[in-house]
């Protein structure tokens, strides 16, 4: 019998179930999700579903999630009914190894980490996985659709993520151009409608257009995530006016996503009134990722405090801080 697994042809001797195939590949059923001919195979049916000639399967890594207990009186924020104290969200890519990933995320104080859903490497089924280094009981894993360019690709990816992890909080991004990695808003809107209708809690990467952001909120997205600048560019907030307008209109959390390069960029985003900042490259590609993670944690906290405090008004001329009366 000939089938295709993760894009590669595979020949099998005689009938075999999904569970049998997973065992043959040396994989742990608990850590993977399976799609057969574009349909999710529930883990509970692995032993009963028999494969057929020409079947096409996708087997992806397990991803999980967790939630720290946060007191309601802290300056926390709520997304999809979950309360978090850290307003810094971080990605898990681009680090030199999983040890550095773990150390940087610990230093950042982040509670939510984004993870990509990717095919299992069948050549090394026993290779370490992210969940071996980041405990899903401690961190909330936020599966995303990085690398998807159509609504259909994004929806398929997140269906697999839900099957693997057993929960529904996800980050949607549908890219429009490989050079800029700007969001394709037409495809993003279509994917968001489908995912919300299927019961997902959708945090969505989008353009810094207040009209598009409001439309995504109206569809039912639980958080709006406009880009500060192109993904991985490190240029910082390029359109503070647009982001401020999104914040003013939104009734759900707004988090800057993409383009932060250093601590001052994160502080600027928070001073605008953002509920949080998501970043990956700014930390992972720093000369010292662990030190930069600490800097970003402090910057997000400082920016949030400054926003809550309310900055002084800008003035055209000097205004002495010491009283003039009583001068010698």
PDB file of C-alpha atoms in Angstrom:
ATOM      1  CA  UNK A   1       0.000   0.000   0.000  1.00  0.00           C
ATOM      2  CA  UNK A   2       1.350   3.425  -0.986  1.00  0.00           C
ATOM      3  CA  UNK A   3       0.587   6.548   1.016  1.00  0.00           C
ATOM      4  CA  UNK A   4       2.082  10.026   1.451  1.00  0.00           C
ATOM      5  CA  UNK A   5       3.231  11.226   4.879  1.00  0.00           C
ATOM      6  CA  UNK A   6       4.303  14.845   5.374  1.00  0.00           C
ATOM      7  CA  UNK A   7       4.834  15.193   1.644  1.00  0.00           C
ATOM      8  CA  UNK A   8       6.971  12.045   1.247  1.00  0.00           C
ATOM      9  CA  UNK A   9       5.892   8.814  -0.439  1.00  0.00           C
ATOM     10  CA  UNK A  10       5.824   5.761   1.809  1.00  0.00           C
ATOM     11  CA  UNK A  11       5.157   2.086   1.049  1.00  0.00           C
ATOM     12  CA  UNK A  12       3.518  -0.097   3.706  1.00  0.00           C
ATOM     13  CA  UNK A  13       3.143  -3.869   3.876  1.00  0.00           C
ATOM     14  CA  UNK A  14      -0.497  -4.782   4.294  1.00  0.00           C
ATOM     15  CA  UNK A  15      -3.285  -2.942   6.147  1.00  0.00           C
ATOM     16  CA  UNK A  16      -2.328  -0.585   8.961  1.00  0.00           C
ATOM     17  CA  UNK A  17      -4.129   1.818  11.284  1.00  0.00           C
ATOM     18  CA  UNK A  18      -3.125   5.374  12.103  1.00  0.00           C
ATOM     19  CA  UNK A  19      -1.901   4.121  15.483  1.00  0.00           C
ATOM     20  CA  UNK A  20       0.141   1.439  13.755  1.00  0.00           C
ATOM     21  CA  UNK A  21       1.739   3.975  11.435  1.00  0.00           C
ATOM     22  CA  UNK A  22       2.642   6.274  14.320  1.00  0.00           C
ATOM     23  CA  UNK A  23       4.215   3.373  16.169  1.00  0.00           C
ATOM     24  CA  UNK A  24       6.087   2.290  13.027  1.00  0.00           C
ATOM     25  CA  UNK A  25       7.508   5.811  12.745  1.00  0.00           C
ATOM     26  CA  UNK A  26       8.668   5.760  16.361  1.00  0.00           C
ATOM     27  CA  UNK A  27       6.468   8.694  17.402  1.00  0.00           C
ATOM     28  CA  UNK A  28       4.585   9.311  20.639  1.00  0.00           C
ATOM     29  CA  UNK A  29       0.814   9.481  20.010  1.00  0.00           C
ATOM     30  CA  UNK A  30       0.428  11.991  22.827  1.00  0.00           C
ATOM     31  CA  UNK A  31       2.765  14.495  21.169  1.00  0.00           C
ATOM     32  CA  UNK A  32       1.357  14.588  17.638  1.00  0.00           C
ATOM     33  CA  UNK A  33      -1.792  15.410  15.693  1.00  0.00           C
ATOM     34  CA  UNK A  34      -2.795  13.756  12.432  1.00  0.00           C
ATOM     35  CA  UNK A  35      -4.645  14.987   9.371  1.00  0.00           C
ATOM     36  CA  UNK A  36      -5.800  12.419   6.788  1.00  0.00           C
ATOM     37  CA  UNK A  37      -6.928  13.639   3.379  1.00  0.00           C
ATOM     38  CA  UNK A  38      -7.510  17.150   4.804  1.00  0.00           C
ATOM     39  CA  UNK A  39      -9.620  15.815   7.702  1.00  0.00           C
ATOM     40  CA  UNK A  40      -8.484  15.740  11.345  1.00  0.00           C
ATOM     41  CA  UNK A  41      -8.174  12.248  12.822  1.00  0.00           C
ATOM     42  CA  UNK A  42      -9.201  12.461  16.515  1.00  0.00           C
ATOM     43  CA  UNK A  43      -6.580  10.904  18.757  1.00  0.00           C
ATOM     44  CA  UNK A  44      -9.223   8.655  20.308  1.00  0.00           C
ATOM     45  CA  UNK A  45      -9.754   6.961  16.929  1.00  0.00           C
ATOM     46  CA  UNK A  46      -6.105   6.330  15.975  1.00  0.00           C
ATOM     47  CA  UNK A  47      -6.407   2.591  16.658  1.00  0.00           C
ATOM     48  CA  UNK A  48      -9.636   2.234  14.664  1.00  0.00           C
ATOM     49  CA  UNK A  49      -8.902   4.282  11.532  1.00  0.00           C
ATOM     50  CA  UNK A  50      -7.386   2.078   8.814  1.00  0.00           C
ATOM     51  CA  UNK A  51      -5.311   3.685   6.091  1.00  0.00           C
ATOM     52  CA  UNK A  52      -6.104   3.161   2.422  1.00  0.00           C
ATOM     53  CA  UNK A  53      -4.179   3.281  -0.837  1.00  0.00           C
ATOM     54  CA  UNK A  54      -3.300   6.849  -1.805  1.00  0.00           C
ATOM     55  CA  UNK A  55      -4.035   8.405   1.589  1.00  0.00           C
ATOM     56  CA  UNK A  56      -2.241  11.682   2.283  1.00  0.00           C
ATOM     57  CA  UNK A  57      -1.346  12.342   5.907  1.00  0.00           C
ATOM     58  CA  UNK A  58       0.136  15.251   7.802  1.00  0.00           C
ATOM     59  CA  UNK A  59       1.675  14.542  11.204  1.00  0.00           C
ATOM     60  CA  UNK A  60       2.581  17.621  13.234  1.00  0.00           C
ATOM     61  CA  UNK A  61       4.188  18.313  16.602  1.00  0.00           C
ATOM     62  CA  UNK A  62       2.197  18.338  19.785  1.00  0.00           C
ATOM     63  CA  UNK A  63       1.568  21.751  21.314  1.00  0.00           C
ATOM     64  CA  UNK A  64      -0.039  22.447  24.657  1.00  0.00           C
ATOM     65  CA  UNK A  65      -1.040  25.322  26.924  1.00  0.00           C
ATOM     66  CA  UNK A  66      -1.301  26.447  30.523  1.00  0.00           C
ATOM     67  CA  UNK A  67      -2.263  29.450  32.568  1.00  0.00           C
ATOM     68  CA  UNK A  68      -0.648  30.975  35.625  1.00  0.00           C
ATOM     69  CA  UNK A  69      -2.838  32.095  38.497  1.00  0.00           C
ATOM     70  CA  UNK A  70      -3.028  35.894  38.560  1.00  0.00           C
ATOM     71  CA  UNK A  71      -4.728  38.024  41.170  1.00  0.00           C
ATOM     72  CA  UNK A  72      -7.508  40.189  39.764  1.00  0.00           C
ATOM     73  CA  UNK A  73      -6.258  43.296  41.582  1.00  0.00           C
ATOM     74  CA  UNK A  74      -2.928  43.272  39.743  1.00  0.00           C
ATOM     75  CA  UNK A  75      -2.435  45.412  36.643  1.00  0.00           C
ATOM     76  CA  UNK A  76      -3.225  42.395  34.519  1.00  0.00           C
ATOM     77  CA  UNK A  77      -4.971  42.034  31.189  1.00  0.00           C
ATOM     78  CA  UNK A  78      -7.610  39.555  30.069  1.00  0.00           C
ATOM     79  CA  UNK A  79      -7.827  37.813  26.712  1.00  0.00           C
ATOM     80  CA  UNK A  80     -10.542  35.266  25.929  1.00  0.00           C
ATOM     81  CA  UNK A  81     -11.419  35.057  29.609  1.00  0.00           C
ATOM     82  CA  UNK A  82      -7.843  34.310  30.733  1.00  0.00           C
ATOM     83  CA  UNK A  83      -5.993  36.719  32.989  1.00  0.00           C
ATOM     84  CA  UNK A  84      -2.264  37.377  32.582  1.00  0.00           C
ATOM     85  CA  UNK A  85       0.106  39.544  34.587  1.00  0.00           C
ATOM     86  CA  UNK A  86       2.904  39.787  32.003  1.00  0.00           C
ATOM     87  CA  UNK A  87       2.147  42.023  29.037  1.00  0.00           C
ATOM     88  CA  UNK A  88       5.174  40.747  27.131  1.00  0.00           C
ATOM     89  CA  UNK A  89       4.480  37.861  24.740  1.00  0.00           C
ATOM     90  CA  UNK A  90       7.420  36.151  23.082  1.00  0.00           C
ATOM     91  CA  UNK A  91       8.102  33.806  20.197  1.00  0.00           C
ATOM     92  CA  UNK A  92      10.155  30.630  20.332  1.00  0.00           C
ATOM     93  CA  UNK A  93      11.989  30.733  16.985  1.00  0.00           C
ATOM     94  CA  UNK A  94      15.477  31.798  15.852  1.00  0.00           C
ATOM     95  CA  UNK A  95      17.333  30.850  19.029  1.00  0.00           C
ATOM     96  CA  UNK A  96      20.543  28.832  18.679  1.00  0.00           C
ATOM     97  CA  UNK A  97      19.078  25.922  20.638  1.00  0.00           C
ATOM     98  CA  UNK A  98      16.271  24.963  23.008  1.00  0.00           C
ATOM     99  CA  UNK A  99      18.395  25.716  26.081  1.00  0.00           C
ATOM    100  CA  UNK A 100      18.781  29.331  24.991  1.00  0.00           C
ATOM    101  CA  UNK A 101      15.070  29.470  24.169  1.00  0.00           C
ATOM    102  CA  UNK A 102      14.185  28.371  27.682  1.00  0.00           C
ATOM    103  CA  UNK A 103      16.632  30.759  29.359  1.00  0.00           C
ATOM    104  CA  UNK A 104      15.474  33.788  27.345  1.00  0.00           C
ATOM    105  CA  UNK A 105      11.802  33.112  27.957  1.00  0.00           C
ATOM    106  CA  UNK A 106      12.397  32.683  31.675  1.00  0.00           C
ATOM    107  CA  UNK A 107      14.279  36.011  31.725  1.00  0.00           C
ATOM    108  CA  UNK A 108      11.457  37.753  29.846  1.00  0.00           C
ATOM    109  CA  UNK A 109       8.854  36.858  32.441  1.00  0.00           C
ATOM    110  CA  UNK A 110       6.424  36.066  29.607  1.00  0.00           C
ATOM    111  CA  UNK A 111       3.451  33.826  30.311  1.00  0.00           C
ATOM    112  CA  UNK A 112       2.312  33.441  26.692  1.00  0.00           C
ATOM    113  CA  UNK A 113       4.681  32.018  24.075  1.00  0.00           C
ATOM    114  CA  UNK A 114       3.905  31.614  20.394  1.00  0.00           C
ATOM    115  CA  UNK A 115       4.682  28.316  18.718  1.00  0.00           C
ATOM    116  CA  UNK A 116       4.596  27.295  15.079  1.00  0.00           C
ATOM    117  CA  UNK A 117       2.810  24.124  14.019  1.00  0.00           C
ATOM    118  CA  UNK A 118       5.203  22.118  11.882  1.00  0.00           C
ATOM    119  CA  UNK A 119       5.521  18.652  10.407  1.00  0.00           C
ATOM    120  CA  UNK A 120       7.287  16.079  12.532  1.00  0.00           C
ATOM    121  CA  UNK A 121      10.727  15.241  11.136  1.00  0.00           C
ATOM    122  CA  UNK A 122      10.233  11.567  10.347  1.00  0.00           C
ATOM    123  CA  UNK A 123      13.981  11.051   9.954  1.00  0.00           C
ATOM    124  CA  UNK A 124      14.564  11.828  13.647  1.00  0.00           C
ATOM    125  CA  UNK A 125      11.364  10.863  15.489  1.00  0.00           C
ATOM    126  CA  UNK A 126      13.094  10.898  18.870  1.00  0.00           C
ATOM    127  CA  UNK A 127      14.550  14.386  18.498  1.00  0.00           C
ATOM    128  CA  UNK A 128      13.837  16.870  21.315  1.00  0.00           C
ATOM    129  CA  UNK A 129      10.693  18.976  20.991  1.00  0.00           C
ATOM    130  CA  UNK A 130       9.858  22.385  22.381  1.00  0.00           C
ATOM    131  CA  UNK A 131       7.601  20.877  25.047  1.00  0.00           C
ATOM    132  CA  UNK A 132      10.640  19.073  26.441  1.00  0.00           C
ATOM    133  CA  UNK A 133      12.085  22.469  27.396  1.00  0.00           C
ATOM    134  CA  UNK A 134       9.029  24.671  28.037  1.00  0.00           C
ATOM    135  CA  UNK A 135       6.454  23.179  30.379  1.00  0.00           C
ATOM    136  CA  UNK A 136       2.944  23.609  28.915  1.00  0.00           C
ATOM    137  CA  UNK A 137       1.598  23.544  32.457  1.00  0.00           C
ATOM    138  CA  UNK A 138       3.533  26.739  33.191  1.00  0.00           C
ATOM    139  CA  UNK A 139       3.277  28.659  29.916  1.00  0.00           C
ATOM    140  CA  UNK A 140       0.310  29.287  27.684  1.00  0.00           C
ATOM    141  CA  UNK A 141       1.314  28.068  24.248  1.00  0.00           C
ATOM    142  CA  UNK A 142      -0.170  30.212  21.495  1.00  0.00           C
ATOM    143  CA  UNK A 143      -0.128  28.241  18.224  1.00  0.00           C
ATOM    144  CA  UNK A 144       0.213  30.510  15.222  1.00  0.00           C
ATOM    145  CA  UNK A 145      -0.050  30.260  11.459  1.00  0.00           C
ATOM    146  CA  UNK A 146       3.360  31.706  10.598  1.00  0.00           C
ATOM    147  CA  UNK A 147       4.188  30.903   6.983  1.00  0.00           C
ATOM    148  CA  UNK A 148       0.577  30.648   5.791  1.00  0.00           C
ATOM    149  CA  UNK A 149      -0.403  32.679   2.727  1.00  0.00           C
ATOM    150  CA  UNK A 150      -4.057  31.659   2.319  1.00  0.00           C
ATOM    151  CA  UNK A 151      -7.063  31.437   4.597  1.00  0.00           C
ATOM    152  CA  UNK A 152      -7.391  27.694   3.883  1.00  0.00           C
ATOM    153  CA  UNK A 153      -3.774  27.026   4.950  1.00  0.00           C
ATOM    154  CA  UNK A 154      -4.252  28.966   8.160  1.00  0.00           C
ATOM    155  CA  UNK A 155      -7.509  27.239   9.074  1.00  0.00           C
ATOM    156  CA  UNK A 156      -6.056  23.757   8.422  1.00  0.00           C
ATOM    157  CA  UNK A 157      -3.031  24.573  10.567  1.00  0.00           C
ATOM    158  CA  UNK A 158      -5.070  25.732  13.530  1.00  0.00           C
ATOM    159  CA  UNK A 159      -7.453  22.802  13.342  1.00  0.00           C
ATOM    160  CA  UNK A 160      -4.410  20.554  13.718  1.00  0.00           C
ATOM    161  CA  UNK A 161      -3.152  22.730  16.575  1.00  0.00           C
ATOM    162  CA  UNK A 162      -6.425  22.369  18.440  1.00  0.00           C
ATOM    163  CA  UNK A 163      -6.399  18.617  17.951  1.00  0.00           C
ATOM    164  CA  UNK A 164      -2.826  18.377  19.256  1.00  0.00           C
ATOM    165  CA  UNK A 165      -3.155  20.721  22.209  1.00  0.00           C
ATOM    166  CA  UNK A 166      -6.782  20.345  23.197  1.00  0.00           C
ATOM    167  CA  UNK A 167      -7.521  24.058  23.517  1.00  0.00           C
ATOM    168  CA  UNK A 168      -8.552  26.899  21.281  1.00  0.00           C
ATOM    169  CA  UNK A 169      -6.633  30.138  21.955  1.00  0.00           C
ATOM    170  CA  UNK A 170      -4.673  30.783  18.728  1.00  0.00           C
ATOM    171  CA  UNK A 171      -2.858  33.479  16.822  1.00  0.00           C
ATOM    172  CA  UNK A 172      -3.924  33.988  13.223  1.00  0.00           C
ATOM    173  CA  UNK A 173      -1.630  35.506  10.643  1.00  0.00           C
ATOM    174  CA  UNK A 174      -2.060  35.234   6.881  1.00  0.00           C
ATOM    175  CA  UNK A 175       0.811  36.775   4.965  1.00  0.00           C
ATOM    176  CA  UNK A 176       0.501  38.569   1.650  1.00  0.00           C
ATOM    177  CA  UNK A 177       4.027  39.039   0.367  1.00  0.00           C
ATOM    178  CA  UNK A 178       7.200  37.068   1.030  1.00  0.00           C
ATOM    179  CA  UNK A 179       9.362  40.230   0.965  1.00  0.00           C
ATOM    180  CA  UNK A 180       7.381  42.414   3.341  1.00  0.00           C
ATOM    181  CA  UNK A 181       5.464  39.734   5.305  1.00  0.00           C
ATOM    182  CA  UNK A 182       2.620  42.223   5.529  1.00  0.00           C
ATOM    183  CA  UNK A 183      -0.746  40.650   6.337  1.00  0.00           C
ATOM    184  CA  UNK A 184      -3.116  39.789   3.498  1.00  0.00           C
ATOM    185  CA  UNK A 185      -6.187  41.353   5.045  1.00  0.00           C
ATOM    186  CA  UNK A 186      -8.687  39.813   2.608  1.00  0.00           C
ATOM    187  CA  UNK A 187      -7.494  36.305   3.481  1.00  0.00           C
ATOM    188  CA  UNK A 188      -7.135  37.231   7.156  1.00  0.00           C
ATOM    189  CA  UNK A 189     -10.772  38.325   7.352  1.00  0.00           C
ATOM    190  CA  UNK A 190     -11.941  35.123   5.644  1.00  0.00           C
ATOM    191  CA  UNK A 191      -9.887  32.907   7.972  1.00  0.00           C
ATOM    192  CA  UNK A 192     -11.029  34.821  11.056  1.00  0.00           C
ATOM    193  CA  UNK A 193     -14.693  34.330  10.151  1.00  0.00           C
ATOM    194  CA  UNK A 194     -14.235  30.585   9.748  1.00  0.00           C
ATOM    195  CA  UNK A 195     -12.205  30.143  12.930  1.00  0.00           C
ATOM    196  CA  UNK A 196     -14.533  32.203  15.114  1.00  0.00           C
ATOM    197  CA  UNK A 197     -17.510  30.241  13.738  1.00  0.00           C
ATOM    198  CA  UNK A 198     -15.709  27.014  14.721  1.00  0.00           C
ATOM    199  CA  UNK A 199     -15.228  28.170  18.301  1.00  0.00           C
ATOM    200  CA  UNK A 200     -11.612  29.339  18.250  1.00  0.00           C
ATOM    201  CA  UNK A 201     -10.466  32.279  20.362  1.00  0.00           C
ATOM    202  CA  UNK A 202      -8.589  34.254  17.708  1.00  0.00           C
ATOM    203  CA  UNK A 203      -5.809  36.733  18.380  1.00  0.00           C
ATOM    204  CA  UNK A 204      -5.107  38.239  14.973  1.00  0.00           C
ATOM    205  CA  UNK A 205      -2.046  39.819  13.328  1.00  0.00           C
ATOM    206  CA  UNK A 206      -3.200  42.659  11.096  1.00  0.00           C
ATOM    207  CA  UNK A 207      -2.307  45.900   9.380  1.00  0.00           C
ATOM    208  CA  UNK A 208      -2.264  49.182  11.309  1.00  0.00           C
ATOM    209  CA  UNK A 209      -5.529  50.238   9.607  1.00  0.00           C
ATOM    210  CA  UNK A 210      -8.212  51.159  12.194  1.00  0.00           C
ATOM    211  CA  UNK A 211     -11.018  50.145   9.811  1.00  0.00           C
ATOM    212  CA  UNK A 212      -9.631  46.639   9.278  1.00  0.00           C
ATOM    213  CA  UNK A 213      -8.943  46.281  12.990  1.00  0.00           C
ATOM    214  CA  UNK A 214     -12.524  47.193  13.855  1.00  0.00           C
ATOM    215  CA  UNK A 215     -13.868  44.726  11.290  1.00  0.00           C
ATOM    216  CA  UNK A 216     -11.834  41.918  12.867  1.00  0.00           C
ATOM    217  CA  UNK A 217     -13.223  42.829  16.276  1.00  0.00           C
ATOM    218  CA  UNK A 218     -16.763  42.790  14.864  1.00  0.00           C
ATOM    219  CA  UNK A 219     -16.155  39.299  13.438  1.00  0.00           C
ATOM    220  CA  UNK A 220     -15.375  38.178  16.986  1.00  0.00           C
ATOM    221  CA  UNK A 221     -11.586  38.146  17.342  1.00  0.00           C
ATOM    222  CA  UNK A 222     -10.555  38.279  20.996  1.00  0.00           C
ATOM    223  CA  UNK A 223      -7.428  40.446  20.470  1.00  0.00           C
ATOM    224  CA  UNK A 224      -6.201  42.747  17.711  1.00  0.00           C
ATOM    225  CA  UNK A 225      -2.470  42.706  16.910  1.00  0.00           C
ATOM    226  CA  UNK A 226      -1.388  45.437  14.468  1.00  0.00           C
ATOM    227  CA  UNK A 227       2.196  45.382  13.239  1.00  0.00           C
ATOM    228  CA  UNK A 228       4.599  48.084  14.410  1.00  0.00           C
ATOM    229  CA  UNK A 229       6.794  47.522  11.344  1.00  0.00           C
ATOM    230  CA  UNK A 230       7.581  44.586   9.006  1.00  0.00           C
ATOM    231  CA  UNK A 231       8.202  41.285  10.789  1.00  0.00           C
ATOM    232  CA  UNK A 232      11.813  40.947  11.880  1.00  0.00           C
ATOM    233  CA  UNK A 233      12.761  44.462  10.733  1.00  0.00           C
ATOM    234  CA  UNK A 234      13.450  45.986  14.167  1.00  0.00           C
ATOM    235  CA  UNK A 235      12.273  49.392  12.922  1.00  0.00           C
ATOM    236  CA  UNK A 236       9.977  50.102  15.855  1.00  0.00           C
ATOM    237  CA  UNK A 237       6.533  51.710  15.783  1.00  0.00           C
ATOM    238  CA  UNK A 238       6.153  53.338  12.370  1.00  0.00           C
ATOM    239  CA  UNK A 239       2.538  54.485  12.612  1.00  0.00           C
ATOM    240  CA  UNK A 240       1.794  55.590  16.181  1.00  0.00           C
ATOM    241  CA  UNK A 241      -1.266  57.548  15.054  1.00  0.00           C
ATOM    242  CA  UNK A 242      -2.884  54.501  13.427  1.00  0.00           C
ATOM    243  CA  UNK A 243      -2.181  52.291  16.433  1.00  0.00           C
ATOM    244  CA  UNK A 244      -3.506  54.910  18.844  1.00  0.00           C
ATOM    245  CA  UNK A 245      -6.736  55.127  16.815  1.00  0.00           C
ATOM    246  CA  UNK A 246      -7.093  51.337  16.902  1.00  0.00           C
ATOM    247  CA  UNK A 247      -6.690  51.401  20.685  1.00  0.00           C
ATOM    248  CA  UNK A 248      -9.262  54.170  21.090  1.00  0.00           C
ATOM    249  CA  UNK A 249     -11.893  52.243  19.106  1.00  0.00           C
ATOM    250  CA  UNK A 250     -11.209  48.732  20.381  1.00  0.00           C
ATOM    251  CA  UNK A 251     -13.196  46.952  23.071  1.00  0.00           C
ATOM    252  CA  UNK A 252     -10.788  43.997  23.069  1.00  0.00           C
ATOM    253  CA  UNK A 253      -7.054  43.942  23.898  1.00  0.00           C
ATOM    254  CA  UNK A 254      -4.698  45.541  21.370  1.00  0.00           C
ATOM    255  CA  UNK A 255      -1.118  44.239  21.243  1.00  0.00           C
ATOM    256  CA  UNK A 256       1.652  45.455  18.962  1.00  0.00           C
ATOM    257  CA  UNK A 257       2.975  42.521  16.969  1.00  0.00           C
ATOM    258  CA  UNK A 258       6.106  42.578  14.774  1.00  0.00           C
ATOM    259  CA  UNK A 259       8.828  45.138  14.154  1.00  0.00           C
ATOM    260  CA  UNK A 260      10.065  45.866  17.668  1.00  0.00           C
ATOM    261  CA  UNK A 261      13.860  46.098  17.714  1.00  0.00           C
ATOM    262  CA  UNK A 262      14.931  47.255  21.144  1.00  0.00           C
ATOM    263  CA  UNK A 263      13.608  48.160  24.574  1.00  0.00           C
ATOM    264  CA  UNK A 264      12.650  51.743  23.695  1.00  0.00           C
ATOM    265  CA  UNK A 265      10.390  50.432  20.893  1.00  0.00           C
ATOM    266  CA  UNK A 266       8.512  48.264  23.376  1.00  0.00           C
ATOM    267  CA  UNK A 267       8.161  51.197  25.771  1.00  0.00           C
ATOM    268  CA  UNK A 268       6.756  53.405  22.981  1.00  0.00           C
ATOM    269  CA  UNK A 269       4.131  50.792  22.139  1.00  0.00           C
ATOM    270  CA  UNK A 270       3.067  50.525  25.757  1.00  0.00           C
ATOM    271  CA  UNK A 271       3.005  54.303  26.228  1.00  0.00           C
ATOM    272  CA  UNK A 272       0.505  54.482  23.356  1.00  0.00           C
ATOM    273  CA  UNK A 273      -1.840  52.398  25.489  1.00  0.00           C
ATOM    274  CA  UNK A 274      -1.287  48.940  24.022  1.00  0.00           C
ATOM    275  CA  UNK A 275      -2.288  46.056  26.259  1.00  0.00           C
ATOM    276  CA  UNK A 276       0.886  44.185  25.377  1.00  0.00           C
ATOM    277  CA  UNK A 277       3.717  43.603  22.929  1.00  0.00           C
ATOM    278  CA  UNK A 278       4.639  40.415  21.078  1.00  0.00           C
ATOM    279  CA  UNK A 279       8.183  39.921  19.810  1.00  0.00           C
ATOM    280  CA  UNK A 280      10.656  37.241  18.782  1.00  0.00           C
ATOM    281  CA  UNK A 281      13.539  38.469  16.608  1.00  0.00           C
ATOM    282  CA  UNK A 282      14.355  41.444  18.847  1.00  0.00           C
ATOM    283  CA  UNK A 283      15.290  39.027  21.618  1.00  0.00           C
ATOM    284  CA  UNK A 284      16.472  35.968  19.701  1.00  0.00           C
ATOM    285  CA  UNK A 285      18.838  37.872  17.396  1.00  0.00           C
ATOM    286  CA  UNK A 286      20.302  40.170  20.059  1.00  0.00           C
ATOM    287  CA  UNK A 287      23.983  39.642  20.845  1.00  0.00           C
ATOM    288  CA  UNK A 288      22.897  38.527  24.318  1.00  0.00           C
ATOM    289  CA  UNK A 289      19.313  37.199  24.074  1.00  0.00           C
ATOM    290  CA  UNK A 290      18.926  36.606  27.805  1.00  0.00           C
ATOM    291  CA  UNK A 291      20.019  40.148  28.673  1.00  0.00           C
ATOM    292  CA  UNK A 292      17.739  41.580  25.975  1.00  0.00           C
ATOM    293  CA  UNK A 293      14.841  39.547  27.337  1.00  0.00           C
ATOM    294  CA  UNK A 294      15.399  41.197  30.719  1.00  0.00           C
ATOM    295  CA  UNK A 295      15.522  44.615  29.025  1.00  0.00           C
ATOM    296  CA  UNK A 296      12.256  43.968  27.182  1.00  0.00           C
ATOM    297  CA  UNK A 297      10.542  42.875  30.395  1.00  0.00           C
ATOM    298  CA  UNK A 298      11.597  46.109  32.090  1.00  0.00           C
ATOM    299  CA  UNK A 299      10.645  48.236  29.059  1.00  0.00           C
ATOM    300  CA  UNK A 300       7.126  46.816  28.818  1.00  0.00           C
ATOM    301  CA  UNK A 301       6.609  47.369  32.538  1.00  0.00           C
ATOM    302  CA  UNK A 302       8.006  50.926  32.384  1.00  0.00           C
ATOM    303  CA  UNK A 303       5.929  51.816  29.329  1.00  0.00           C
ATOM    304  CA  UNK A 304       2.789  50.532  30.984  1.00  0.00           C
ATOM    305  CA  UNK A 305       3.496  52.527  34.162  1.00  0.00           C
ATOM    306  CA  UNK A 306       4.127  55.668  32.123  1.00  0.00           C
ATOM    307  CA  UNK A 307       0.826  55.200  30.262  1.00  0.00           C
ATOM    308  CA  UNK A 308      -1.057  54.751  33.517  1.00  0.00           C
ATOM    309  CA  UNK A 309       0.691  57.754  35.073  1.00  0.00           C
ATOM    310  CA  UNK A 310      -0.146  60.058  32.158  1.00  0.00           C
ATOM    311  CA  UNK A 311       2.702  61.989  30.596  1.00  0.00           C
ATOM    312  CA  UNK A 312       3.157  65.740  31.016  1.00  0.00           C
ATOM    313  CA  UNK A 313       1.916  67.895  28.145  1.00  0.00           C
ATOM    314  CA  UNK A 314       4.401  68.858  25.473  1.00  0.00           C
ATOM    315  CA  UNK A 315       5.245  72.582  25.410  1.00  0.00           C
ATOM    316  CA  UNK A 316       6.826  74.890  22.878  1.00  0.00           C
ATOM    317  CA  UNK A 317       8.913  76.768  25.443  1.00  0.00           C
ATOM    318  CA  UNK A 318      10.793  76.092  28.656  1.00  0.00           C
ATOM    319  CA  UNK A 319       8.963  75.924  31.961  1.00  0.00           C
ATOM    320  CA  UNK A 320      11.304  76.001  34.982  1.00  0.00           C
ATOM    321  CA  UNK A 321      10.775  73.322  37.580  1.00  0.00           C
ATOM    322  CA  UNK A 322      12.063  75.529  40.416  1.00  0.00           C
ATOM    323  CA  UNK A 323       9.948  78.504  41.582  1.00  0.00           C
ATOM    324  CA  UNK A 324      11.189  81.948  40.509  1.00  0.00           C
ATOM    325  CA  UNK A 325       9.940  83.702  43.660  1.00  0.00           C
ATOM    326  CA  UNK A 326      12.569  84.367  46.303  1.00  0.00           C
ATOM    327  CA  UNK A 327      15.553  84.456  43.974  1.00  0.00           C
ATOM    328  CA  UNK A 328      18.674  86.063  45.479  1.00  0.00           C
TER     329      UNK A 328
END
